[in-house]
Amino acid sequence: MRFEKITIKDVAKALGVSTSTVSRALRDSYEIGADTKKRVLEYSQKMNFMPNQMASSLKARTSKSIGIVVSEIANSFFSQVMNGIESVAHRKGYHVIVTQTHGCNSREIANVIHLASHSVDGILISLSPGTIDVSYLKELFDKKMPLVFFDRVSDEINTHKVMCDNFQGAYDAVSYLIESGYKKIAFLGGAKHLSNIQERFAGYSEALAYAGISLNDEYIKFCEQGGLHQEESEQAVKSMLEAKPDAVLVCGDRLTATSLKYFKQNNIKVPEDLAMICFSNQDFAELLDPPLTTVYQPAFEIGGYATDLLFQMINSKSEVKKFEMKKFPCQLNKRASVGQKIILS
Amino acid sequence: MRFEKITIKDVAKALGVSTSTVSRALRDSYEIGADTKKRVLEYSQKMNFMPNQMASSLKARTSKSIGIVVSEIANSFFSQVMNGIESVAHRKGYHVIVTQTHGCNSREIANVIHLASHSVDGILISLSPGTIDVSYLKELFDKKMPLVFFDRVSDEINTHKVMCDNFQGAYDAVSYLIESGYKKIAFLGGAKHLSNIQERFAGYSEALAYAGISLNDEYIKFCEQGGLHQEESEQAVKSMLEAKPDAVLVCGDRLTATSLKYFKQNNIKVPEDLAMICFSNQDFAELLDPPLTTVYQPAFEIGGYATDLLFQMINSKSEVKKFEMKKFPCQLNKRASVGQKIILS
DNA sequence: TTGTAGGCGTTATCAA
DNA sequence: TTGATAACGCCTACAA
């Protein structure tokens, strides 16, 4: 079953004119007889004629579409980013093709190649936890495929990068915990090699250092699967708890959900037993029990901004050489999952 | 800045063969000299040659892509559906193009036309709250564009429809409220003309009727914007409360969030002052305060199943005449937002 | 003002 | 086994 499309040829034949005349009438170009134009437009309208964009694209060598690569579509952060991307793209008359990797590197490569061979005009990518080698991307980029990283970026490719200020977000969160009297602060993060996790960890370390608190490895847990694997995440939560921290910074929605469930099941009271701040974009954070102190990332803005930069590259006549590293500040939403700890010493 | 693509021509020239030879080698077709083939493949590999899919599509008259139309990408239900769609599509080597309407009919029409003119091989659509007239879709469908409705469907177009069993979901929820001793049960829904809302309302009505409770209009509120407009939603919550119900069935994530916030702000205790069941796919529902009794829709399955049906249509040689109306059962997750009311009378 | 012709990159048909 | 050629639908020099 296939869509029966009228072509410019059909319109031309029906009207007894040439295809070029139809083409010109449709794109409002060139001198063309006012009433020929009118006839063509009216007939096209009536017949619901739609120019075949694949043919136009082939001719114009531009598909008017961009590709996105994320790990999970059904993730509050990514879906908000996609919302931002789609909004900007739609405004420019572009299509958005979405692919997900489920954290798997081979899937990421397949998706990127698929996108490139389908002639997307540019690609927006957040690297998947499983990706270490980005040479396949670099090759593509060297061949001038417009490329913008968001969220999880790579040092090895020099292009635009858009993300939130993960360092600041983590630093502010941990500082706030320290101000509130907590000292044994744990860190629960995704894959260690991901840029955003590294930055958050740096912010965490720096805030502790500033307060003269030394790092304790037992408080620090990374999940190589970035919270995508339930078992790994639960194990991390468990082993973190064994070190008896009094607060924790959790990096990511999935890890947050896993932690909260675990705490609930094991009757660990937040914030009495353990204070908690999470990197999370869940709308429902303030409605949780207890309301969750979150580090909120302006996901919609990140998506929109990254897309704007991508269009700058796409529309640039020459190769773009100067790149931006844009960091949107994170917002610390203080809620009851962090209490006021009585400071003893 | 544009991607510099090698074409089949370049490969042919470099190897001193014809383009047809290259094409044949690549698609493993026909008798071709084993070592010519080897040379072509090796060179293509080395040069990272990717066939231009737009050209193939133009030739083959199939784009290997499908389009989705939803109201909001950043919505837990829709993003889970998209996950299901992408998973199936990826397996079949298809691309997924995502568009959102923000509940606006003109945007929906524009998106559908955009998709059609970009030669998607099929379209998956959940009607937007703003849509009443589906004639534009009917025209497309009559021209044999494979089309599958999910979630919010239209009676006026006879094609596959996939959704959850909204009637059963609402019926079960309301019955459970009645069993728990509630009698003054309110209904808070999105746009009245949407199929899913109608079905839920029917389930609600039927459950009340079965228990011999008559409908009370003051308990029943619809939001024409489907919860997308904050003010309208809040107004609905407010006016519903004025009728003093003792329980409420809320249809949708946005409405749920709005209600919960309103209750919190106005110090309305759930379930003491008002028991609550919500159609919601939020992972966090069980972690809310109080844990939320939800009617869960198998969104991933809905997306996957709808996509399977779409591929059946796409791959069918003749026009498909027999259509399926698939309803996945909803799951009632009983949690503390519904209590046990002491039955007086 | 309108028509003709060639090409975008690929593939299928036919001829060599 | 391989090559030349035409076609997919559209656009645009160039010619008329």
XYZ file of C-alpha atoms (C1' of nucleotides) in Angstrom:
722
model
C 0.000 0.000 0.000
C 1.633 3.152 -1.129
C 0.778 6.802 -1.141
C -0.356 7.880 -4.576
C 1.332 11.105 -5.223
C 0.618 13.546 -7.972
C 3.760 14.846 -9.608
C 4.564 18.102 -11.231
C 4.276 16.230 -14.504
C 0.658 15.301 -13.858
C -0.165 18.892 -13.110
C 1.633 20.051 -16.239
C -0.142 17.545 -18.434
C -3.556 18.375 -17.004
C -3.013 22.042 -17.641
C -1.299 21.660 -20.969
C 1.834 23.465 -19.850
C 5.386 22.335 -19.275
C 6.774 21.102 -16.010
C 9.026 24.094 -15.712
C 6.059 26.388 -15.861
C 4.434 24.525 -13.018
C 7.626 24.530 -11.051
C 7.998 28.260 -11.509
C 4.427 28.983 -10.567
C 4.779 26.950 -7.410
C 7.933 28.545 -6.228
C 6.782 31.957 -7.127
C 9.935 32.442 -9.118
C 10.799 34.283 -12.275
C 8.562 36.179 -14.528
C 5.574 34.051 -15.192
C 2.197 34.956 -16.645
C -0.072 36.096 -13.881
C -2.926 33.973 -15.002
C -0.835 30.894 -15.861
C 0.377 31.140 -12.335
C -3.107 31.462 -11.008
C -4.291 28.448 -12.979
C -1.421 26.332 -11.768
C -1.851 27.316 -8.167
C -5.571 26.779 -8.186
C -5.269 23.385 -9.780
C -2.480 22.342 -7.436
C -4.540 23.414 -4.493
C -7.566 21.569 -5.746
C -5.600 18.390 -6.358
C -3.726 18.726 -3.110
C -0.468 18.591 -4.933
C 2.625 18.269 -2.768
C 6.038 18.567 -4.341
C 8.151 15.517 -3.670
C 10.704 16.699 -1.180
C 13.012 13.787 -1.827
C 13.395 14.880 -5.414
C 13.908 18.496 -4.379
C 16.398 17.398 -1.803
C 18.312 15.329 -4.267
C 18.500 18.274 -6.599
C 19.221 20.871 -3.953
C 21.520 18.597 -1.984
C 19.867 19.463 1.239
C 17.239 17.367 2.972
C 15.845 19.970 5.343
C 16.122 17.486 8.106
C 18.389 17.094 11.098
C 19.112 14.027 13.183
C 19.187 13.554 16.939
C 20.979 10.831 18.836
C 20.099 10.293 22.500
C 20.340 7.285 24.793
C 16.675 7.172 25.737
C 13.695 8.971 24.327
C 11.597 8.168 27.371
C 13.717 10.204 29.739
C 12.521 13.497 31.127
C 15.744 15.343 30.360
C 16.101 14.093 26.816
C 12.462 14.470 25.942
C 12.624 18.088 27.110
C 15.757 18.638 25.019
C 13.984 17.099 22.035
C 11.106 19.448 22.609
C 13.537 22.379 22.357
C 15.138 20.934 19.252
C 11.844 20.265 17.515
C 10.584 23.737 18.321
C 13.534 25.471 16.677
C 13.671 23.047 13.762
C 9.974 23.401 13.056
C 10.349 27.167 12.943
C 13.005 26.768 10.267
C 10.941 24.316 8.260
C 13.150 21.410 9.211
C 12.338 17.869 10.122
C 13.692 16.097 13.137
C 14.717 12.470 12.959
C 15.100 10.820 16.341
C 17.233 7.842 17.176
C 18.105 6.232 20.473
C 21.088 4.142 21.482
C 19.973 2.590 24.771
C 23.476 3.364 25.909
C 25.000 1.081 23.363
C 27.944 2.182 21.261
C 27.227 -0.018 18.246
C 23.731 1.322 18.130
C 25.121 4.843 18.254
C 27.407 4.210 15.310
C 24.627 2.569 13.327
C 22.313 5.483 14.023
C 24.840 8.112 13.032
C 25.682 6.317 9.800
C 22.036 5.814 9.078
C 21.409 9.510 9.586
C 24.357 10.542 7.463
C 23.419 8.265 4.605
C 19.904 9.630 4.730
C 21.442 13.006 4.065
C 20.453 14.828 7.190
C 21.842 18.338 7.012
C 23.267 18.091 10.499
C 23.412 15.979 13.628
C 22.817 16.712 17.299
C 24.284 14.117 19.583
C 24.597 13.297 23.234
C 27.178 10.548 23.497
C 25.974 7.284 24.906
C 27.508 5.812 28.053
C 28.977 2.986 25.997
C 30.961 5.272 23.715
C 34.643 5.785 24.240
C 36.052 5.943 20.747
C 34.593 8.801 18.728
C 36.762 8.411 15.658
C 33.799 7.409 13.511
C 32.219 10.746 14.374
C 35.429 12.593 13.770
C 35.674 11.187 10.268
C 32.197 12.367 9.528
C 32.894 15.754 11.005
C 36.100 16.093 9.010
C 34.021 15.566 5.915
C 32.065 18.618 6.994
C 28.986 17.065 8.483
C 27.595 19.810 10.735
C 27.673 18.393 14.231
C 26.774 19.771 17.628
C 27.236 17.991 20.912
C 24.883 18.478 23.767
C 24.886 17.162 27.306
C 27.584 14.529 26.875
C 30.367 15.849 24.739
C 33.762 14.746 23.542
C 37.049 16.587 23.868
C 38.353 14.935 20.776
C 36.104 16.749 18.379
C 36.301 20.471 18.128
C 32.795 21.705 17.465
C 29.965 23.472 19.261
C 29.057 22.017 22.620
C 25.972 22.871 24.617
C 25.199 21.663 28.081
C 24.366 22.845 31.513
C 27.081 23.962 33.862
C 27.476 20.605 35.516
C 30.389 21.747 37.633
C 28.455 24.665 39.031
C 25.350 22.555 39.527
C 27.202 19.973 41.556
C 29.286 22.574 43.367
C 26.214 24.528 44.437
C 24.429 21.391 45.528
C 27.295 20.105 47.627
C 27.988 23.538 49.075
C 24.373 23.740 50.096
C 24.639 20.357 51.789
C 27.737 21.495 53.629
C 26.074 24.742 54.702
C 23.205 22.658 55.977
C 25.591 20.771 58.212
C 26.280 17.616 56.236
C 29.824 16.391 55.950
C 29.720 12.784 54.873
C 28.524 13.468 51.395
C 28.297 10.685 48.867
C 28.314 10.879 45.077
C 26.250 8.599 42.883
C 26.903 9.009 39.201
C 26.631 7.418 35.804
C 29.490 6.275 33.598
C 32.758 7.757 34.748
C 34.040 8.632 31.307
C 31.030 10.770 30.371
C 31.808 14.452 30.271
C 28.809 15.527 32.297
C 29.515 13.025 35.046
C 33.158 14.085 35.170
C 32.189 17.713 35.513
C 29.697 16.963 38.234
C 32.272 14.960 40.063
C 34.732 17.818 39.750
C 32.143 20.213 41.192
C 31.498 17.807 44.020
C 35.209 17.432 44.774
C 35.872 21.126 44.604
C 33.032 22.006 46.976
C 34.312 19.461 49.468
C 37.871 20.699 49.080
C 36.777 24.270 49.645
C 35.193 23.207 52.918
C 38.312 21.297 53.861
C 36.625 17.931 53.596
C 38.728 15.255 51.995
C 37.397 12.818 49.440
C 36.384 9.405 50.633
C 36.335 6.780 47.915
C 33.783 4.725 49.758
C 31.252 7.472 49.275
C 31.821 7.652 45.549
C 30.038 5.313 43.162
C 29.845 5.328 39.389
C 27.504 3.217 37.305
C 29.002 2.403 33.959
C 25.558 1.837 32.508
C 24.473 5.269 33.641
C 21.545 4.009 35.615
C 20.100 2.154 32.653
C 20.764 -1.190 34.268
C 18.631 -1.682 37.309
C 20.854 -4.196 39.006
C 24.044 -2.230 38.641
C 22.340 0.874 39.972
C 20.882 -0.887 42.960
C 24.237 -2.394 43.756
C 25.793 1.060 43.666
C 23.157 2.487 46.001
C 23.654 -0.390 48.376
C 27.408 -0.200 48.530
C 27.271 3.559 48.893
C 25.013 3.148 51.924
C 27.429 0.744 53.548
C 29.849 3.606 53.978
C 27.181 5.422 56.038
C 27.129 8.836 54.403
C 24.744 11.480 55.752
C 23.925 12.987 52.382
C 24.147 12.119 48.721
C 24.286 13.849 45.364
C 22.564 11.688 42.750
C 23.304 12.334 39.080
C 20.391 11.370 36.895
C 16.700 10.533 36.832
C 17.038 6.813 36.662
C 19.480 6.689 39.515
C 17.200 8.982 41.462
C 14.227 6.703 40.974
C 16.269 3.650 41.887
C 17.625 5.323 44.996
C 14.268 6.578 46.172
C 12.707 3.167 45.740
C 15.558 1.519 47.560
C 15.346 3.978 50.428
C 11.631 3.458 50.699
C 11.922 -0.324 50.686
C 14.657 -0.277 53.271
C 12.993 2.287 55.425
C 15.717 4.846 55.072
C 14.294 8.249 55.950
C 15.093 11.259 53.804
C 16.478 13.609 54.990
C 16.762 12.276 58.565
C 18.927 9.286 57.701
C 20.231 10.650 54.464
C 19.826 14.029 52.811
C 19.463 13.958 49.074
C 19.979 16.235 46.108
C 19.412 14.961 42.601
C 20.148 16.070 39.102
C 16.612 15.660 37.848
C 14.224 17.310 35.459
C 11.141 15.536 36.711
C 8.168 17.881 36.939
C 7.025 15.797 39.832
C 10.073 16.382 42.031
C 8.325 18.877 44.257
C 5.455 16.469 44.769
C 7.587 13.600 45.988
C 7.795 12.385 49.531
C 9.754 14.260 50.668
C 9.847 17.008 48.062
C 13.116 16.555 46.292
C 15.882 19.117 46.219
C 16.944 19.079 42.602
C 19.581 20.428 40.319
C 17.464 21.336 37.327
C 18.975 21.537 33.871
C 17.350 23.928 31.406
C 16.798 21.136 28.938
C 14.481 22.920 26.548
C 16.935 25.798 26.255
C 19.852 23.437 25.754
C 18.031 21.757 22.892
C 16.999 25.024 21.316
C 20.421 26.598 21.612
C 22.200 23.561 20.230
C 19.840 23.581 17.290
C 20.480 27.265 16.633
C 24.206 26.564 16.548
C 23.651 23.626 14.255
C 21.750 25.842 11.828
C 24.568 28.371 11.946
C 26.895 25.636 10.782
C 24.496 24.327 8.174
C 23.969 27.782 6.753
C 27.569 28.877 6.896
C 29.087 29.230 3.448
C 32.564 28.338 4.567
C 33.738 25.761 7.026
C 33.074 26.884 10.571
C 36.270 27.206 12.568
C 35.234 28.964 15.692
C 33.205 26.995 18.139
C 31.225 27.808 21.184
C 31.119 25.959 24.461
C 27.848 27.049 25.935
C 26.994 26.230 29.510
C 23.593 27.036 30.867
C 23.513 27.528 34.622
C 21.751 24.823 36.589
C 19.083 25.772 39.018
C 19.128 24.481 42.574
C 15.579 23.930 43.784
C 15.745 23.671 47.542
C 13.149 21.384 49.004
C 12.641 19.162 52.020
C 14.935 16.312 51.023
C 17.699 18.355 52.588
C 17.229 19.289 56.227
C 19.160 21.383 58.694
C 21.637 19.170 60.424
C 22.713 20.163 63.875
C 26.376 20.867 63.718
C 28.151 19.266 66.648
C 31.833 19.888 66.479
C 28.984 24.002 5.503
C 27.885 20.821 3.878
C 28.695 17.181 4.169
C 31.061 16.113 1.411
C 29.736 12.883 0.202
C 31.438 10.441 -2.080
C 29.115 9.150 -4.742
C 28.963 5.896 -6.559
C 30.413 7.791 -9.493
C 33.542 8.706 -7.581
C 34.038 5.118 -6.607
C 33.493 3.981 -10.181
C 35.951 6.492 -11.551
C 38.606 5.651 -9.007
C 38.342 1.978 -9.806
C 37.936 2.400 -13.530
C 34.619 0.604 -13.652
C 31.093 1.717 -14.368
C 28.614 2.949 -11.850
C 26.392 -0.029 -12.440
C 29.215 -2.343 -11.509
C 29.722 -0.511 -8.258
C 26.033 -0.531 -7.547
C 25.859 -4.248 -8.156
C 28.839 -4.977 -5.978
C 27.370 -2.979 -3.142
C 23.988 -4.568 -3.203
C 25.384 -7.981 -3.654
C 23.182 -8.462 -6.660
C 23.515 -10.319 -9.900
C 26.438 -12.228 -11.133
C 29.454 -10.051 -10.710
C 33.140 -10.919 -10.865
C 34.217 -12.047 -7.465
C 37.305 -9.932 -7.466
C 35.672 -6.861 -8.992
C 33.255 -7.121 -6.150
C 36.021 -7.448 -3.645
C 37.854 -4.426 -5.035
C 34.715 -2.314 -4.942
C 33.813 -3.316 -1.423
C 37.293 -2.755 -0.100
C 37.584 0.631 -1.681
C 34.124 1.663 -0.494
C 34.972 0.586 2.997
C 38.246 2.446 2.929
C 36.628 5.623 1.680
C 33.690 5.274 4.009
C 31.318 5.392 1.130
C 27.646 5.684 2.013
C 25.051 5.351 -0.703
C 22.822 8.383 -0.884
C 19.523 7.206 0.485
C 17.622 10.130 -0.948
C 18.567 9.036 -4.419
C 17.699 5.439 -3.649
C 14.430 6.550 -2.171
C 13.591 8.614 -5.184
C 14.277 5.668 -7.395
C 12.610 3.093 -5.195
C 9.734 5.369 -4.206
C 10.082 4.520 -0.594
C 11.866 6.591 1.981
C 12.287 3.998 4.703
C 11.005 6.497 7.172
C 7.787 6.907 9.107
C 6.365 9.981 10.767
C 4.875 10.475 14.218
C 2.517 13.206 15.306
C 1.973 13.777 19.018
C 0.911 16.788 21.044
C 3.951 16.914 23.271
C 7.245 15.107 23.068
C 8.061 15.955 26.662
C 5.205 13.938 28.110
C 5.800 10.676 29.858
C 3.087 8.789 27.979
C 4.076 10.010 24.542
C 7.777 9.625 25.076
C 7.183 6.019 26.137
C 5.062 5.462 23.039
C 7.821 6.972 20.907
C 10.264 4.617 22.518
C 8.116 1.705 21.403
C 7.775 3.111 17.918
C 11.472 3.771 17.508
C 12.339 0.307 18.759
C 10.222 -1.431 16.145
C 11.163 0.971 13.366
C 14.855 0.608 14.069
C 14.558 -3.138 13.851
C 13.058 -2.773 10.383
C 15.732 -0.331 9.263
C 13.344 2.580 9.314
C 13.761 6.131 10.429
C 11.395 7.917 12.719
C 10.515 11.536 12.162
C 8.914 13.206 15.142
C 6.618 16.191 15.129
C 4.584 17.820 17.856
C 1.434 19.908 17.669
C 1.246 21.491 21.119
C -2.426 20.717 20.909
C -2.900 22.997 17.951
C -4.849 21.867 14.927
C -3.058 24.053 12.380
C 0.227 22.706 13.581
C -1.113 19.189 13.200
C -2.152 19.802 9.609
C 1.173 21.429 8.794
C 3.061 18.517 10.314
C 1.086 15.884 8.477
C 1.504 17.662 5.156
C 5.179 18.155 5.836
C 5.554 14.468 6.557
C 3.600 13.425 3.497
C 5.535 15.683 1.186
C 8.747 14.326 2.618
C 7.575 10.957 1.426
C 7.322 9.141 4.705
C 6.097 5.637 4.039
C 3.482 5.903 6.757
C 2.183 8.025 9.600
C 1.369 7.312 13.230
C -0.828 9.922 14.796
C -2.479 10.761 18.071
C -4.980 13.514 17.337
C -4.384 16.801 19.063
C -6.978 18.298 21.408
C -7.542 21.114 18.936
C -8.560 18.823 16.096
C -12.190 18.298 15.234
C -12.176 18.115 11.462
C -10.081 15.242 10.153
C -10.961 15.622 6.486
C -7.405 16.594 5.596
C -6.270 13.254 7.001
C -9.040 11.420 5.254
C -7.949 12.803 1.902
C -4.445 11.608 2.516
C -5.647 8.232 3.647
C -7.885 7.893 0.611
C -4.796 8.404 -1.481
C -3.389 5.354 0.247
C -1.081 6.901 2.775
C -0.624 4.171 5.394
C -1.995 5.605 8.598
C -2.426 4.249 12.098
C -4.075 6.061 14.960
C -2.960 5.593 18.493
C -4.267 6.927 21.778
C -6.601 9.559 20.342
C -8.386 8.223 17.335
C -11.105 9.310 14.957
C -14.284 7.465 14.063
C -14.354 9.106 10.698
C -11.374 7.277 9.324
C -11.461 3.549 9.032
C -7.957 2.321 9.732
C -6.001 0.561 12.458
C -6.393 2.047 15.905
C -4.282 1.209 18.905
C -4.863 2.437 22.401
C -5.373 1.281 25.918
C -8.772 0.192 27.081
C -9.764 3.553 28.431
C -13.254 2.419 29.333
C -11.976 -0.475 31.389
C -9.276 1.657 32.982
C -11.768 4.252 34.144
C -14.373 1.652 35.079
C -11.924 -0.262 37.235
C -10.672 2.881 38.874
C -14.111 4.182 39.749
C -15.304 0.756 40.880
C -12.329 0.580 43.166
C -13.209 3.978 44.603
C -16.771 2.842 45.170
C -15.624 -0.371 46.817
C -13.441 1.726 49.055
C -16.487 3.613 50.230
C -16.397 6.754 48.103
C -19.588 7.963 46.498
C -19.097 11.556 45.497
C -16.675 10.851 42.730
C -15.510 13.624 40.424
C -14.105 13.379 36.915
C -11.369 15.654 35.630
C -10.590 15.199 31.979
C -9.059 16.778 28.912
C -10.898 17.879 25.798
C -14.371 16.395 25.673
C -14.259 15.466 22.009
C -11.130 13.354 22.282
C -11.801 9.667 21.932
C -9.777 8.612 24.924
C -11.468 11.130 27.199
C -14.892 10.072 25.966
C -14.124 6.445 26.672
C -12.832 7.212 30.120
C -15.907 9.233 30.833
C -18.064 6.360 29.648
C -16.210 3.998 31.985
C -16.669 6.431 34.823
C -20.383 6.801 34.119
C -20.934 3.101 33.771
C -19.211 2.265 37.027
C -21.321 4.818 38.841
C -24.482 3.571 37.175
C -23.667 0.013 38.135
C -23.431 1.118 41.749
C -26.678 3.022 41.447
C -25.000 6.396 41.791
C -26.364 9.052 39.500
C -24.152 11.449 37.605
C -23.653 14.889 39.037
C -22.586 17.485 36.502
C -20.911 19.571 39.140
C -18.400 16.814 39.684
C -17.530 16.603 36.028
C -14.993 18.924 34.429
C -13.402 18.874 31.019
C -10.441 20.982 29.939
C -10.587 21.755 26.268
C -6.841 22.315 26.193
C -6.270 18.910 27.698
C -4.257 20.187 30.603
C -1.822 22.025 28.363
C -3.053 25.388 29.581
C -2.219 25.909 33.194
C -4.899 28.427 33.915
C -7.734 26.459 32.408
C -6.645 23.361 34.310
C -6.416 25.157 37.610
C -9.822 26.655 37.081
C -11.223 23.191 36.443
C -9.651 21.801 39.608
C -10.993 24.688 41.600
C -14.534 24.497 40.348
C -14.551 20.741 40.767
C -13.592 21.184 44.419
C -16.431 23.583 45.007
C -18.842 20.723 44.533
C -17.142 18.941 47.443
C -16.491 15.499 45.985
C -14.780 12.902 48.158
C -12.761 11.344 45.342
C -11.601 12.183 41.860
C -10.467 10.426 38.715
C -7.905 12.563 36.910
C -7.213 11.878 33.236
C -3.695 12.851 32.285
C -0.240 13.684 33.576
C -0.497 17.410 33.257
C -3.826 17.540 34.998
C -2.436 15.274 37.683
C 0.508 17.568 38.311
C -1.720 20.619 38.366
C -4.146 18.974 40.770
C -1.470 17.739 43.127
C 0.142 21.145 43.268
C -3.172 22.806 43.879
C -4.053 20.379 46.642
C -0.710 20.906 48.274
C -0.963 24.681 48.127
C -4.471 24.657 49.507
C -3.737 22.126 52.138
C -6.140 19.549 50.821
C -5.163 16.168 52.192
C -5.083 13.125 49.938
C -6.836 10.789 50.560
C -8.435 12.156 53.753
C -10.099 15.138 52.119
C -10.108 13.720 48.632
C -9.123 10.332 47.285
C -7.392 10.356 43.953
C -6.757 8.054 41.024
C -4.925 9.298 37.979
C -4.304 8.134 34.458
C -0.544 8.551 34.603
C 2.570 6.890 33.280
C 4.965 8.683 35.559
C 7.637 6.354 36.906
C 7.613 8.473 40.000
C 3.960 7.926 40.910
C 4.745 5.444 43.653
C 7.218 7.861 45.167
C 4.800 10.734 45.476
C 3.277 11.989 48.687
C 1.028 10.122 49.031
C 1.912 7.335 46.617
C -0.479 7.766 43.756
C -3.008 5.188 42.677
C -2.640 5.186 38.925
C -4.222 3.799 35.840
C -1.145 2.865 33.855
C -1.242 2.625 30.077
C 1.182 0.205 28.416
C 2.631 2.998 26.305
C 5.674 1.182 24.953
C 3.486 -1.702 23.803
C 0.970 0.652 22.236
C 3.733 2.326 20.240
C 5.263 -0.958 19.173
C 1.984 -2.542 18.194
C 0.842 0.487 16.228
C 4.129 0.453 14.369
C 3.775 -3.239 13.546
C 0.346 -2.546 12.087
C 1.725 0.379 10.135
C 4.376 -1.855 8.608
C 1.720 -4.375 7.681
C -0.015 -1.657 5.728
C 3.186 -0.363 4.177
C 4.201 -3.823 3.074
C 0.802 -4.908 1.870
C 0.677 -5.256 -1.900
C -2.971 -4.386 -2.151
C -4.957 -1.793 -0.298
C -5.675 -2.904 3.235
C -9.392 -3.198 3.915
C -9.580 -4.944 7.215
C -8.597 -2.976 10.239
C -7.889 -3.764 13.800
C -9.017 -1.884 16.854
C -6.531 -2.966 19.465
C -7.073 -2.112 23.090
C -4.414 -2.903 25.643
C -5.733 -3.355 29.157
C -4.836 -0.636 31.614
C -3.281 -1.548 34.873
C -4.649 -0.218 38.133
C -1.824 0.361 40.579
C -3.386 0.640 44.002
C -1.522 2.956 46.315
C -2.166 5.215 49.288
C -3.918 8.048 47.468
C -7.063 6.005 47.917
C -7.978 5.118 51.484
C -10.709 3.041 53.075
C -13.632 5.265 53.726
C -15.938 4.326 56.545
C -19.288 3.613 55.042
C -22.021 5.259 57.059
C -25.393 4.732 55.490
C 6.538 34.388 -20.867
C 7.169 29.565 -21.755
C 9.451 25.188 -23.251
C 13.501 22.065 -23.757
C 17.123 19.633 -21.885
C 20.279 18.066 -18.546
C 21.467 16.696 -14.066
C 21.101 15.570 -8.782
C 22.724 9.801 -7.260
C 20.955 5.525 -7.695
C 19.247 1.358 -9.885
C 17.178 -1.606 -13.524
C 17.031 -2.892 -18.233
C 19.151 -3.931 -22.129
C 22.947 -4.479 -25.064
C 27.738 -5.762 -25.647
C 30.570 -10.280 -16.435
C 30.339 -5.487 -17.455
C 28.850 -0.969 -19.542
C 25.641 2.429 -21.489
C 21.262 4.358 -20.857
C 16.979 5.694 -19.037
C 14.205 6.751 -15.245
C 12.630 8.330 -10.333
C 10.568 14.015 -9.589
C 12.231 18.345 -9.441
C 14.824 22.533 -10.728
C 17.265 25.747 -13.734
C 20.148 27.333 -17.589
C 19.402 28.262 -21.903
C 16.833 28.593 -26.005
C 12.733 30.008 -28.343
